[in-house]
Tab-separated table of C-alpha atoms in Angstrom:
chain	number	residue	atom	x	y	z
Z	1	UNK	CA	0.003	0.134	-0.064
Z	2	UNK	CA	1.409	3.380	-1.247
Z	3	UNK	CA	0.340	6.583	0.948
Z	4	UNK	CA	1.041	10.218	0.425
Z	5	UNK	CA	0.156	12.990	2.927
Z	6	UNK	CA	-0.869	16.457	1.635
Z	7	UNK	CA	-0.706	19.587	3.914
Z	8	UNK	CA	-2.663	22.664	2.615
Z	9	UNK	CA	-1.680	25.517	4.890
Z	10	UNK	CA	-3.641	29.050	5.211
Z	11	UNK	CA	-3.404	31.462	7.625
Z	12	UNK	CA	-6.869	30.700	9.239
Z	13	UNK	CA	-6.919	27.051	8.567
Z	14	UNK	CA	-4.482	23.929	8.195
Z	15	UNK	CA	-6.024	20.737	6.361
Z	16	UNK	CA	-4.260	17.365	6.030
Z	17	UNK	CA	-5.238	14.659	3.819
Z	18	UNK	CA	-4.021	11.114	4.028
Z	19	UNK	CA	-4.009	9.247	0.219
Z	20	UNK	CA	-3.731	5.729	0.154
Z	21	UNK	CA	-3.354	4.028	-3.374
Z	22	UNK	CA	-4.526	7.366	-5.023
Z	23	UNK	CA	-7.673	7.485	-2.697
Z	24	UNK	CA	-8.635	10.065	-0.024
Z	25	UNK	CA	-8.793	7.987	3.163
Z	26	UNK	CA	-8.407	10.726	5.960
Z	27	UNK	CA	-9.231	14.273	6.443
Z	28	UNK	CA	-8.180	16.393	9.365
Z	29	UNK	CA	-8.767	20.330	9.815
Z	30	UNK	CA	-7.641	22.510	12.372
Z	31	UNK	CA	-8.591	26.437	12.450
Z	32	UNK	CA	-6.614	28.866	14.127
Z	33	UNK	CA	-9.397	30.405	16.033
Z	34	UNK	CA	-10.597	26.892	17.346
Z	35	UNK	CA	-7.515	24.352	17.684
Z	36	UNK	CA	-8.273	21.120	18.863
Z	37	UNK	CA	-7.453	20.558	22.666
Z	38	UNK	CA	-6.874	16.773	22.624
Z	39	UNK	CA	-3.504	16.131	24.454
Z	40	UNK	CA	-3.441	19.576	26.187
Z	41	UNK	CA	-2.265	19.544	29.844
Z	42	UNK	CA	-4.178	21.833	32.376
Z	43	UNK	CA	-4.062	22.477	35.910
Z	44	UNK	CA	-7.777	23.141	36.631
Z	45	UNK	CA	-9.942	23.665	39.294
Z	46	UNK	CA	-12.859	21.469	40.476
Z	47	UNK	CA	-15.968	23.809	40.304
Z	48	UNK	CA	-18.638	21.005	40.974
Z	49	UNK	CA	-18.137	17.674	42.296
Z	50	UNK	CA	-21.258	15.482	41.864
Z	51	UNK	CA	-21.404	12.211	43.741
Z	52	UNK	CA	-24.605	11.181	42.188
Z	53	UNK	CA	-22.751	10.962	38.749
Z	54	UNK	CA	-19.504	10.080	40.136
Z	55	UNK	CA	-18.083	12.841	38.168
Z	56	UNK	CA	-16.777	16.498	38.549
Z	57	UNK	CA	-16.819	19.709	36.391
Z	58	UNK	CA	-13.254	21.259	36.210
Z	59	UNK	CA	-12.383	24.684	35.076
Z	60	UNK	CA	-9.486	24.719	32.872
Z	61	UNK	CA	-10.086	28.127	31.347
Z	62	UNK	CA	-12.515	27.165	28.680
Z	63	UNK	CA	-16.112	28.559	28.024
Z	64	UNK	CA	-17.688	25.138	29.499
Z	65	UNK	CA	-16.473	23.361	32.557
Z	66	UNK	CA	-14.902	20.235	31.509
Z	67	UNK	CA	-15.832	16.770	32.407
Z	68	UNK	CA	-14.322	14.327	34.533
Z	69	UNK	CA	-15.393	10.854	35.571
Z	70	UNK	CA	-14.244	9.178	39.011
Z	71	UNK	CA	-12.620	6.205	36.818
Z	72	UNK	CA	-10.407	8.558	35.069
Z	73	UNK	CA	-8.858	9.683	38.541
Z	74	UNK	CA	-5.416	7.894	38.790
Z	75	UNK	CA	-3.948	8.208	42.560
Z	76	UNK	CA	-0.295	9.268	43.118
Z	77	UNK	CA	0.771	5.254	43.172
Z	78	UNK	CA	-0.568	5.019	39.471
Z	79	UNK	CA	-3.690	3.035	40.071
Z	80	UNK	CA	-7.378	3.551	40.468
Z	81	UNK	CA	-8.355	2.279	43.671
Z	82	UNK	CA	-12.363	2.710	42.854
Z	83	UNK	CA	-12.898	5.374	45.464
Z	84	UNK	CA	-15.933	7.531	45.393
Z	85	UNK	CA	-15.539	11.028	43.657
Z	86	UNK	CA	-16.048	12.946	46.789
Z	87	UNK	CA	-13.160	11.018	48.319
Z	88	UNK	CA	-10.839	11.771	45.790
Z	89	UNK	CA	-11.718	15.505	44.887
Z	90	UNK	CA	-13.391	18.417	46.629
Z	91	UNK	CA	-14.644	21.757	45.171
Z	92	UNK	CA	-12.024	24.372	44.958
Z	93	UNK	CA	-9.285	21.793	44.780
Z	94	UNK	CA	-6.458	22.292	42.285
Z	95	UNK	CA	-5.912	19.444	39.881
Z	96	UNK	CA	-3.613	18.504	36.860
Z	97	UNK	CA	-5.736	16.880	34.090
Z	98	UNK	CA	-5.162	16.148	30.284
Z	99	UNK	CA	-7.860	16.614	27.579
Z	100	UNK	CA	-8.960	13.063	25.916
Z	101	UNK	CA	-11.967	14.305	24.001
Z	102	UNK	CA	-12.437	17.992	22.416
Z	103	UNK	CA	-16.036	19.339	23.348
Z	104	UNK	CA	-18.526	18.056	20.987
Z	105	UNK	CA	-21.769	19.758	20.733
Z	106	UNK	CA	-23.224	21.209	24.023
Z	107	UNK	CA	-20.887	18.606	25.893
Z	108	UNK	CA	-17.345	20.061	27.430
Z	109	UNK	CA	-14.065	18.297	27.189
Z	110	UNK	CA	-13.515	15.174	28.597
Z	111	UNK	CA	-10.675	14.891	31.117
Z	112	UNK	CA	-8.229	12.352	32.724
Z	113	UNK	CA	-5.525	12.724	35.335
Z	114	UNK	CA	-3.733	9.679	33.614
Z	115	UNK	CA	-1.277	11.973	31.775
Z	116	UNK	CA	0.491	10.858	28.383
Z	117	UNK	CA	3.095	12.701	26.148
Z	118	UNK	CA	3.724	11.106	23.106
Z	119	UNK	CA	6.688	11.342	20.742
Z	120	UNK	CA	7.623	9.823	17.298
Z	121	UNK	CA	8.363	6.262	18.706
Z	122	UNK	CA	7.159	6.297	22.448
Z	123	UNK	CA	4.679	7.547	24.794
Z	124	UNK	CA	5.630	8.705	28.182
Z	125	UNK	CA	3.088	8.261	31.155
Z	126	UNK	CA	4.023	9.464	34.605
Z	127	UNK	CA	1.810	6.574	36.051
Z	128	UNK	CA	3.049	3.681	34.041
Z	129	UNK	CA	5.143	1.114	36.299
Z	130	UNK	CA	7.065	-0.402	33.480
Z	131	UNK	CA	7.643	-0.632	29.761
Z	132	UNK	CA	4.673	-1.439	27.539
Z	133	UNK	CA	4.327	-2.096	23.486
Z	134	UNK	CA	1.323	-1.208	21.311
Z	135	UNK	CA	-0.964	-3.875	20.706
Z	136	UNK	CA	-0.986	-3.289	16.996
Z	137	UNK	CA	2.521	-4.858	16.888
Z	138	UNK	CA	2.194	-8.203	16.492
Z	139	UNK	CA	5.463	-9.981	15.880
Z	140	UNK	CA	6.279	-11.567	19.497
Z	141	UNK	CA	10.100	-11.093	18.870
Z	142	UNK	CA	9.610	-7.565	17.983
Z	143	UNK	CA	7.432	-7.030	20.910
Z	144	UNK	CA	10.237	-8.560	23.253
Z	145	UNK	CA	13.248	-6.482	21.552
Z	146	UNK	CA	11.261	-3.278	22.305
Z	147	UNK	CA	10.641	-4.081	26.181
Z	148	UNK	CA	14.289	-4.943	26.401
Z	149	UNK	CA	15.562	-1.839	24.981
Z	150	UNK	CA	12.986	0.297	27.098
Z	151	UNK	CA	13.875	-1.696	30.275
Z	152	UNK	CA	17.733	-2.304	29.844
Z	153	UNK	CA	19.281	-0.696	32.052
Z	154	UNK	CA	16.349	0.434	33.895
Z	155	UNK	CA	17.935	3.412	35.511
Z	156	UNK	CA	18.512	5.098	32.057
Z	157	UNK	CA	15.330	4.057	30.081
Z	158	UNK	CA	12.712	4.508	32.368
Z	159	UNK	CA	12.180	8.216	33.486
Z	160	UNK	CA	11.796	8.806	37.432
Z	161	UNK	CA	8.193	7.858	38.541
Z	162	UNK	CA	6.745	6.785	35.136
Z	163	UNK	CA	7.415	4.676	32.050
Z	164	UNK	CA	7.279	4.349	28.334
Z	165	UNK	CA	4.875	2.489	25.729
Z	166	UNK	CA	6.320	1.666	22.245
Z	167	UNK	CA	3.879	3.007	19.686
Z	168	UNK	CA	3.429	1.179	16.518
Z	169	UNK	CA	5.896	3.387	14.428
Z	170	UNK	CA	8.463	1.714	16.928
Z	171	UNK	CA	8.317	-1.374	15.060
Z	172	UNK	CA	12.042	-1.899	13.515
Z	173	UNK	CA	13.120	1.461	15.249
Z	174	UNK	CA	16.958	1.481	16.291
Z	175	UNK	CA	18.160	1.592	19.557
Z	176	UNK	CA	19.546	5.141	18.786
Z	177	UNK	CA	16.077	6.468	17.741
Z	178	UNK	CA	14.542	5.155	20.895
Z	179	UNK	CA	17.316	6.772	23.147
Z	180	UNK	CA	16.582	9.892	21.276
Z	181	UNK	CA	12.729	9.739	22.126
Z	182	UNK	CA	13.398	8.661	25.791
Z	183	UNK	CA	15.808	11.641	26.120
Z	184	UNK	CA	13.389	14.270	24.694
Z	185	UNK	CA	10.367	13.029	26.326
Z	186	UNK	CA	12.501	13.053	29.652
Z	187	UNK	CA	13.152	16.649	29.126
Z	188	UNK	CA	9.878	17.823	28.115
Z	189	UNK	CA	8.175	16.114	31.442
Z	190	UNK	CA	10.829	17.935	33.245
Z	191	UNK	CA	9.685	21.200	31.735
Z	192	UNK	CA	5.947	20.398	32.152
Z	193	UNK	CA	6.757	19.339	36.146
Z	194	UNK	CA	8.254	23.046	36.473
Z	195	UNK	CA	5.182	24.650	35.023
Z	196	UNK	CA	2.782	22.763	37.045
Z	197	UNK	CA	4.766	23.878	40.470
Z	198	UNK	CA	4.681	27.463	39.495
Z	199	UNK	CA	1.052	27.929	37.533
Z	200	UNK	CA	-2.099	29.238	39.023
Z	201	UNK	CA	-5.306	27.605	38.002
Z	202	UNK	CA	-6.984	27.422	35.839
Z	203	UNK	CA	-4.073	27.339	33.353
Z	204	UNK	CA	-2.707	25.810	30.242
Z	205	UNK	CA	0.490	23.556	31.271
Z	206	UNK	CA	1.465	21.888	28.071
Z	207	UNK	CA	-0.134	22.286	24.503
Z	208	UNK	CA	0.176	19.511	21.703
Z	209	UNK	CA	1.841	20.155	18.396
Z	210	UNK	CA	-0.125	22.073	15.859
Z	211	UNK	CA	-1.835	19.669	13.130
Z	212	UNK	CA	1.085	19.803	10.449
Z	213	UNK	CA	3.839	18.655	12.938
Z	214	UNK	CA	1.143	16.168	14.923
Z	215	UNK	CA	0.430	14.737	11.303
Z	216	UNK	CA	3.955	14.063	10.477
Z	217	UNK	CA	4.535	12.715	14.083
Z	218	UNK	CA	1.475	10.065	13.793
Z	219	UNK	CA	0.899	9.444	10.381
Z	220	UNK	CA	4.061	9.048	8.402
Z	221	UNK	CA	5.665	5.654	8.346
Z	222	UNK	CA	7.798	3.436	6.192
Z	223	UNK	CA	4.563	3.294	3.601
Z	224	UNK	CA	4.416	6.933	3.042
Z	225	UNK	CA	6.148	7.958	-0.087
Z	226	UNK	CA	5.726	11.637	0.033
Z	227	UNK	CA	4.666	14.510	2.355
Z	228	UNK	CA	3.697	17.591	0.024
Z	229	UNK	CA	3.111	21.048	1.711
Z	230	UNK	CA	1.937	24.277	-0.196
Z	231	UNK	CA	3.235	26.580	2.579
Z	232	UNK	CA	7.145	27.230	2.311
Z	233	UNK	CA	7.406	28.584	6.149
Z	234	UNK	CA	5.425	25.170	7.099
Z	235	UNK	CA	7.799	23.046	4.873
Z	236	UNK	CA	10.639	24.659	6.677
Z	237	UNK	CA	9.248	23.876	10.285
Z	238	UNK	CA	8.517	20.237	9.057
Z	239	UNK	CA	11.982	19.859	7.972
Z	240	UNK	CA	13.558	20.910	11.128
Z	241	UNK	CA	11.221	18.797	12.943
Z	242	UNK	CA	12.056	15.717	10.806
Z	243	UNK	CA	15.595	16.069	10.993
Z	244	UNK	CA	15.556	16.302	14.806
Z	245	UNK	CA	13.044	13.539	15.259
Z	246	UNK	CA	13.058	11.361	12.123
Z	247	UNK	CA	15.906	12.035	9.967
Z	248	UNK	CA	15.299	9.194	7.788
Z	249	UNK	CA	12.027	10.687	6.762
Z	250	UNK	CA	13.432	13.977	6.073
Z	251	UNK	CA	14.042	13.373	2.218
Z	252	UNK	CA	10.148	12.576	1.747
Z	253	UNK	CA	8.950	16.064	2.633
Z	254	UNK	CA	8.611	18.166	-0.330
Z	255	UNK	CA	7.529	21.652	-1.065
Z	256	UNK	CA	4.643	22.169	-3.597
Z	257	UNK	CA	5.143	25.201	-5.494
Z	258	UNK	CA	2.441	24.616	-8.387
Z	259	UNK	CA	-0.078	27.405	-9.079
Z	260	UNK	CA	-3.127	25.008	-9.074
Z	261	UNK	CA	-3.833	24.108	-5.289
Z	262	UNK	CA	-2.778	20.917	-4.079
Z	263	UNK	CA	-6.168	19.719	-2.875
Z	264	UNK	CA	-7.404	20.317	-6.296
Z	265	UNK	CA	-4.794	18.470	-7.909
Z	266	UNK	CA	-5.626	15.005	-6.035
Z	267	UNK	CA	-9.409	15.670	-6.037
Z	268	UNK	CA	-9.636	16.369	-2.230
Z	269	UNK	CA	-11.958	19.178	-2.603
Z	270	UNK	CA	-14.534	16.911	-4.414
Z	271	UNK	CA	-14.217	14.480	-1.607
Z	272	UNK	CA	-14.788	16.907	1.064
Z	273	UNK	CA	-17.930	18.031	-0.414
Z	274	UNK	CA	-18.963	14.348	-1.000
Z	275	UNK	CA	-18.364	13.316	2.645
Z	276	UNK	CA	-20.975	16.055	3.686
Z	277	UNK	CA	-23.741	14.603	1.780
Z	278	UNK	CA	-25.968	11.864	3.331
Z	279	UNK	CA	-26.028	9.640	0.455
Z	280	UNK	CA	-22.719	7.741	-0.739
Z	281	UNK	CA	-22.867	6.123	-4.260
Z	282	UNK	CA	-21.171	2.333	-4.765
Z	283	UNK	CA	-19.671	1.449	-8.013
Z	284	UNK	CA	-22.228	-1.381	-8.573
Z	285	UNK	CA	-25.131	0.959	-8.456
Z	286	UNK	CA	-25.815	0.491	-4.599
Z	287	UNK	CA	-25.698	3.494	-2.112
Z	288	UNK	CA	-25.403	4.037	1.635
Z	289	UNK	CA	-27.532	6.236	3.602
Z	290	UNK	CA	-25.353	7.912	6.637
Z	291	UNK	CA	-27.260	9.656	9.447
Z	292	UNK	CA	-25.484	11.067	12.327
Z	293	UNK	CA	-27.324	12.013	15.498
Z	294	UNK	CA	-25.850	13.021	18.923
Z	295	UNK	CA	-26.608	9.433	20.532
Z	296	UNK	CA	-25.234	7.288	17.402
Z	297	UNK	CA	-24.535	7.252	13.610
Z	298	UNK	CA	-26.568	4.866	11.373
Z	299	UNK	CA	-25.600	3.580	8.123
Z	300	UNK	CA	-28.274	1.932	5.902
Z	301	UNK	CA	-27.108	-0.246	2.949
Z	302	UNK	CA	-29.213	-0.348	-0.238
Z	303	UNK	CA	-29.048	-2.553	-3.481
Z	304	UNK	CA	-30.329	0.907	-5.555
Z	305	UNK	CA	-29.679	0.278	-9.125
Z	306	UNK	CA	-27.413	-2.974	-8.762
Z	307	UNK	CA	-29.466	-6.059	-10.192
Z	308	UNK	CA	-26.850	-8.512	-10.447
Z	309	UNK	CA	-26.212	-11.455	-12.793
Z	310	UNK	CA	-26.792	-14.337	-11.021
Z	311	UNK	CA	-29.495	-14.587	-8.007
Z	312	UNK	CA	-30.913	-12.226	-5.352
Z	313	UNK	CA	-28.565	-13.503	-2.643
Z	314	UNK	CA	-25.721	-13.103	-4.594
Z	315	UNK	CA	-26.535	-9.595	-5.571
Z	316	UNK	CA	-27.089	-8.697	-1.669
Z	317	UNK	CA	-23.712	-10.549	-1.006
Z	318	UNK	CA	-21.723	-8.511	-3.653
Z	319	UNK	CA	-23.333	-5.332	-2.501
Z	320	UNK	CA	-22.715	-5.865	1.285
Z	321	UNK	CA	-19.118	-6.465	0.520
Z	322	UNK	CA	-18.651	-3.528	-1.511
Z	323	UNK	CA	-20.517	-1.703	1.303
Z	324	UNK	CA	-18.247	-2.703	3.908
Z	325	UNK	CA	-15.106	-1.366	2.209
Z	326	UNK	CA	-16.938	1.775	1.676
Z	327	UNK	CA	-18.234	2.086	5.111
Z	328	UNK	CA	-14.764	1.984	6.545
Z	329	UNK	CA	-13.450	4.541	4.387
Z	330	UNK	CA	-16.379	6.980	4.989
Z	331	UNK	CA	-15.756	6.427	8.902
Z	332	UNK	CA	-12.356	7.763	8.197
Z	333	UNK	CA	-13.094	10.342	5.974
Z	334	UNK	CA	-15.799	11.818	7.792
Z	335	UNK	CA	-14.064	11.156	11.245
Z	336	UNK	CA	-17.522	9.366	12.674
Z	337	UNK	CA	-17.056	8.174	16.203
Z	338	UNK	CA	-18.773	6.687	19.173
Z	339	UNK	CA	-21.551	4.175	18.492
Z	340	UNK	CA	-22.198	3.253	14.874
Z	341	UNK	CA	-24.980	0.688	13.755
Z	342	UNK	CA	-24.831	-0.518	10.297
Z	343	UNK	CA	-27.943	-2.081	8.455
Z	344	UNK	CA	-26.365	-4.592	6.004
Z	345	UNK	CA	-28.944	-6.095	3.618
Z	346	UNK	CA	-30.510	-9.113	4.829
Z	347	UNK	CA	-28.551	-12.079	4.067
Z	348	UNK	CA	-29.733	-15.693	4.281
Z	349	UNK	CA	-26.540	-17.483	4.005
Z	350	UNK	CA	-24.440	-17.839	7.222
Z	351	UNK	CA	-21.177	-18.062	5.288
Z	352	UNK	CA	-22.195	-14.858	3.339
Z	353	UNK	CA	-22.654	-13.044	7.036
Z	354	UNK	CA	-19.331	-14.379	8.122
Z	355	UNK	CA	-17.392	-12.888	4.939
Z	356	UNK	CA	-18.937	-9.580	5.246
Z	357	UNK	CA	-18.137	-9.264	8.804
Z	358	UNK	CA	-14.548	-10.456	8.208
Z	359	UNK	CA	-14.198	-7.878	5.415
Z	360	UNK	CA	-15.536	-5.008	7.609
Z	361	UNK	CA	-12.977	-6.100	10.419
Z	362	UNK	CA	-10.431	-6.337	7.809
Z	363	UNK	CA	-10.681	-2.701	6.382
Z	364	UNK	CA	-11.164	-1.343	9.845
Z	365	UNK	CA	-7.505	-2.717	10.886
Z	366	UNK	CA	-5.852	0.110	8.755
Z	367	UNK	CA	-8.090	2.923	11.077
Z	368	UNK	CA	-5.678	4.935	13.334
Z	369	UNK	CA	-8.569	5.173	15.633
Z	370	UNK	CA	-9.346	2.120	18.104
Z	371	UNK	CA	-12.670	0.311	16.634
Z	372	UNK	CA	-14.494	-2.606	17.988
Z	373	UNK	CA	-17.023	-4.748	15.748
Z	374	UNK	CA	-19.546	-6.715	17.722
Z	375	UNK	CA	-21.445	-10.035	15.898
Z	376	UNK	CA	-24.495	-9.329	13.753
Z	377	UNK	CA	-27.502	-8.853	16.000
Z	378	UNK	CA	-30.970	-10.910	16.190
Z	379	UNK	CA	-32.328	-8.163	14.093
Z	380	UNK	CA	-29.291	-8.252	11.405
Z	381	UNK	CA	-27.543	-5.320	12.434
Z	382	UNK	CA	-23.984	-4.836	13.017
Z	383	UNK	CA	-22.975	-3.021	16.226
Z	384	UNK	CA	-19.573	-1.090	16.346
Z	385	UNK	CA	-17.616	1.508	18.143
Z	386	UNK	CA	-14.970	3.838	16.927
Z	387	UNK	CA	-13.051	5.849	19.404
Z	388	UNK	CA	-14.143	9.719	19.117
Z	389	UNK	CA	-11.572	12.156	20.348
Z	390	UNK	CA	-12.364	14.982	17.959
Z	391	UNK	CA	-15.368	16.590	16.220
Z	392	UNK	CA	-16.560	14.877	12.819
Z	393	UNK	CA	-15.776	16.622	9.582
Z	394	UNK	CA	-19.496	17.491	9.376
Z	395	UNK	CA	-19.527	19.400	12.730
Z	396	UNK	CA	-16.372	21.162	12.098
Z	397	UNK	CA	-17.433	22.200	8.426
Z	398	UNK	CA	-21.155	22.879	9.031
Z	399	UNK	CA	-23.647	24.583	11.279
Z	400	UNK	CA	-27.514	23.434	11.751
Z	401	UNK	CA	-29.797	24.756	9.057
Z	402	UNK	CA	-31.205	28.000	9.914
Z	403	UNK	CA	-34.491	27.290	8.812
Z	404	UNK	CA	-34.743	23.585	9.709
Z	405	UNK	CA	-32.961	23.684	12.987
Z	406	UNK	CA	-30.850	20.800	11.877
Z	407	UNK	CA	-33.915	18.705	11.784
Z	408	UNK	CA	-33.412	18.043	7.948
Z	409	UNK	CA	-37.035	18.680	7.174
Z	410	UNK	CA	-39.579	21.455	7.360
Z	411	UNK	CA	-43.320	21.617	7.632
Z	412	UNK	CA	-45.045	21.654	4.503
Z	413	UNK	CA	-47.145	24.637	3.323
Z	414	UNK	CA	-50.305	23.550	3.860
Z	415	UNK	CA	-49.354	22.624	7.518
Z	416	UNK	CA	-48.379	26.088	8.048
Z	417	UNK	CA	-51.625	27.134	6.582
Z	418	UNK	CA	-53.774	25.244	8.761
Z	419	UNK	CA	-51.800	26.307	11.824
Z	420	UNK	CA	-52.394	29.762	10.879
Z	421	UNK	CA	-56.232	28.978	10.551
Z	422	UNK	CA	-56.058	27.633	14.195
Z	423	UNK	CA	-54.139	30.690	15.669
Z	424	UNK	CA	-56.516	33.060	13.717
Z	425	UNK	CA	-59.680	31.538	15.545
Z	426	UNK	CA	-57.916	31.609	18.795
Z	427	UNK	CA	-56.841	35.183	18.514
Z	428	UNK	CA	-60.515	36.359	17.543
Z	429	UNK	CA	-61.860	34.782	20.769
Z	430	UNK	CA	-59.205	36.214	22.843
Z	431	UNK	CA	-58.905	39.808	21.788
Z	432	UNK	CA	-60.935	42.598	20.613
Z	433	UNK	CA	-59.773	44.069	17.166
Z	434	UNK	CA	-61.112	45.281	13.973
Z	435	UNK	CA	-59.268	43.002	11.505
Z	436	UNK	CA	-56.308	40.655	11.764
Z	437	UNK	CA	-52.948	40.779	9.708
Z	438	UNK	CA	-51.253	37.605	8.628
Z	439	UNK	CA	-47.274	37.685	8.172
Z	440	UNK	CA	-45.697	34.630	6.344
Z	441	UNK	CA	-43.541	33.566	3.797
Z	442	UNK	CA	-44.309	34.056	0.237
Z	443	UNK	CA	-45.224	30.423	-0.365
Z	444	UNK	CA	-47.439	30.218	2.481
Z	445	UNK	CA	-49.520	33.535	1.109
Z	446	UNK	CA	-49.690	32.310	-2.386
Z	447	UNK	CA	-51.169	29.087	-0.871
Z	448	UNK	CA	-53.685	30.783	1.105
Z	449	UNK	CA	-54.840	32.903	-1.883
Z	450	UNK	CA	-54.770	30.072	-4.227
Z	451	UNK	CA	-55.545	26.377	-2.850
Z	452	UNK	CA	-56.596	27.544	0.654
Z	453	UNK	CA	-58.700	30.541	-0.375
Z	454	UNK	CA	-61.834	28.791	0.047
Z	455	UNK	CA	-61.162	28.022	3.859
Z	456	UNK	CA	-59.805	31.359	4.385
Z	457	UNK	CA	-63.014	33.051	3.187
Z	458	UNK	CA	-65.162	30.619	5.400
Z	459	UNK	CA	-63.051	31.360	8.266
Z	460	UNK	CA	-63.314	35.386	7.749
Z	461	UNK	CA	-67.028	34.851	7.579
Z	462	UNK	CA	-67.030	32.811	10.685
Z	463	UNK	CA	-65.025	35.011	12.929
Z	464	UNK	CA	-66.871	38.180	11.347
Z	465	UNK	CA	-63.502	40.255	11.001
Z	466	UNK	CA	-61.537	40.943	7.833
Z	467	UNK	CA	-58.261	38.859	7.184
Z	468	UNK	CA	-55.227	40.563	5.410
Z	469	UNK	CA	-52.358	38.978	4.091
Z	470	UNK	CA	-48.645	40.168	3.762
Z	471	UNK	CA	-45.571	38.424	2.672
Z	472	UNK	CA	-42.307	38.702	4.573
Z	473	UNK	CA	-39.271	37.729	2.325
Z	474	UNK	CA	-37.062	36.880	5.531
Z	475	UNK	CA	-39.736	34.416	6.961
Z	476	UNK	CA	-38.950	30.878	6.470
Z	477	UNK	CA	-41.788	28.124	5.370
Z	478	UNK	CA	-42.712	27.173	8.976
Z	479	UNK	CA	-42.714	30.982	10.295
Z	480	UNK	CA	-45.772	33.096	10.600
Z	481	UNK	CA	-47.361	35.996	12.795
Z	482	UNK	CA	-50.832	37.161	13.629
Z	483	UNK	CA	-50.909	40.900	14.361
Z	484	UNK	CA	-54.492	42.451	15.596
Z	485	UNK	CA	-55.256	45.740	13.859
């Protein structure tokens, strides 16, 4: 698998696209006015402690208080004894926390006291008592080699009161590269401790790298052929970062000077627009329908125009196999997280069900986010979860519709007309007036004067008062006002 990383930089926004075999697989967007908070370490202040929820709200200097659950509080000796929240924290107490989830919708940031600071190959964790190795490294010999390197000699390789975890990128890394990372993380943790000692809550102690550098640290690997950046200043920063922390990758970093925007060149802009749509077309003629709600994301698979060549079961099987691959790409592309329910087309053959589920799991193995897939439920639904740390692409780029308020539908013109009739009748009985003025959108006024004119005349005769109509160009189809005159 060949990969390329594209980085588009403008003063208000940085965008990163991961291209696999010529297809856009992941998109990350960070805006200068609204940078992500995941990885940031704060000295916070407990503003509310709620034993009934076993949680606390922590003031870390943001607009909304952040959320800390009792299970995310690690004691000084590095474990979680399962104590009640009011036994571990009191209101007004200062506490060192790290953001693990950005604020999402109306929810504040999610916090933990189990701090972790990543580098290229390692993650330093003050609460860790021994070295660890990423579960994605499957080769047992390599896992043992990394453990030996991190534990030998123990006094030099394990920082005081903490330990290191080898990341997936550490597979095959030399002893010198790991030693360099250990030294860097030890120095960084020392500076963090010094800021913790002097800072007053609420205050920011440590901020994670900006998106361009974070992408270089987390995404680049042996399979990445090129990293292309369209900003010369960012290219210089990435080069300096690579020469210090990953010299073997420095030659892969290129400055893109072309006049044509780099995202246009690779078709990324078109993919962004498609990723905001509800419907996803499949090559076979089938399609997916993706609906994102606050509680979960649902994905419905349909055969659409695909009629197959053999029989119905074979048609369904092929559509579901193609859908499994497309779903994995859409989850990464749209950065969908939390609970995800997939409604594959019903299959009778148990072997077909197993193959579709295996295809889904195989595709998800390339995902950088942690995922878990359950078995097919009794209703034929596949339930899965995907770790959510940052807002989805739709939430970053879009806001709820000003007309429908994010519902995705509006009351029909006829519905609004009948609501107006009921309100006219109500107001005529409540107030003394000579006539009533109806303010509504042009579409509603046209309907009242045309299709509903007979009903309007009957109502006018029934209440015994004239009704005047006035179109308001700024009103939506649902809005109206009745003004007694």
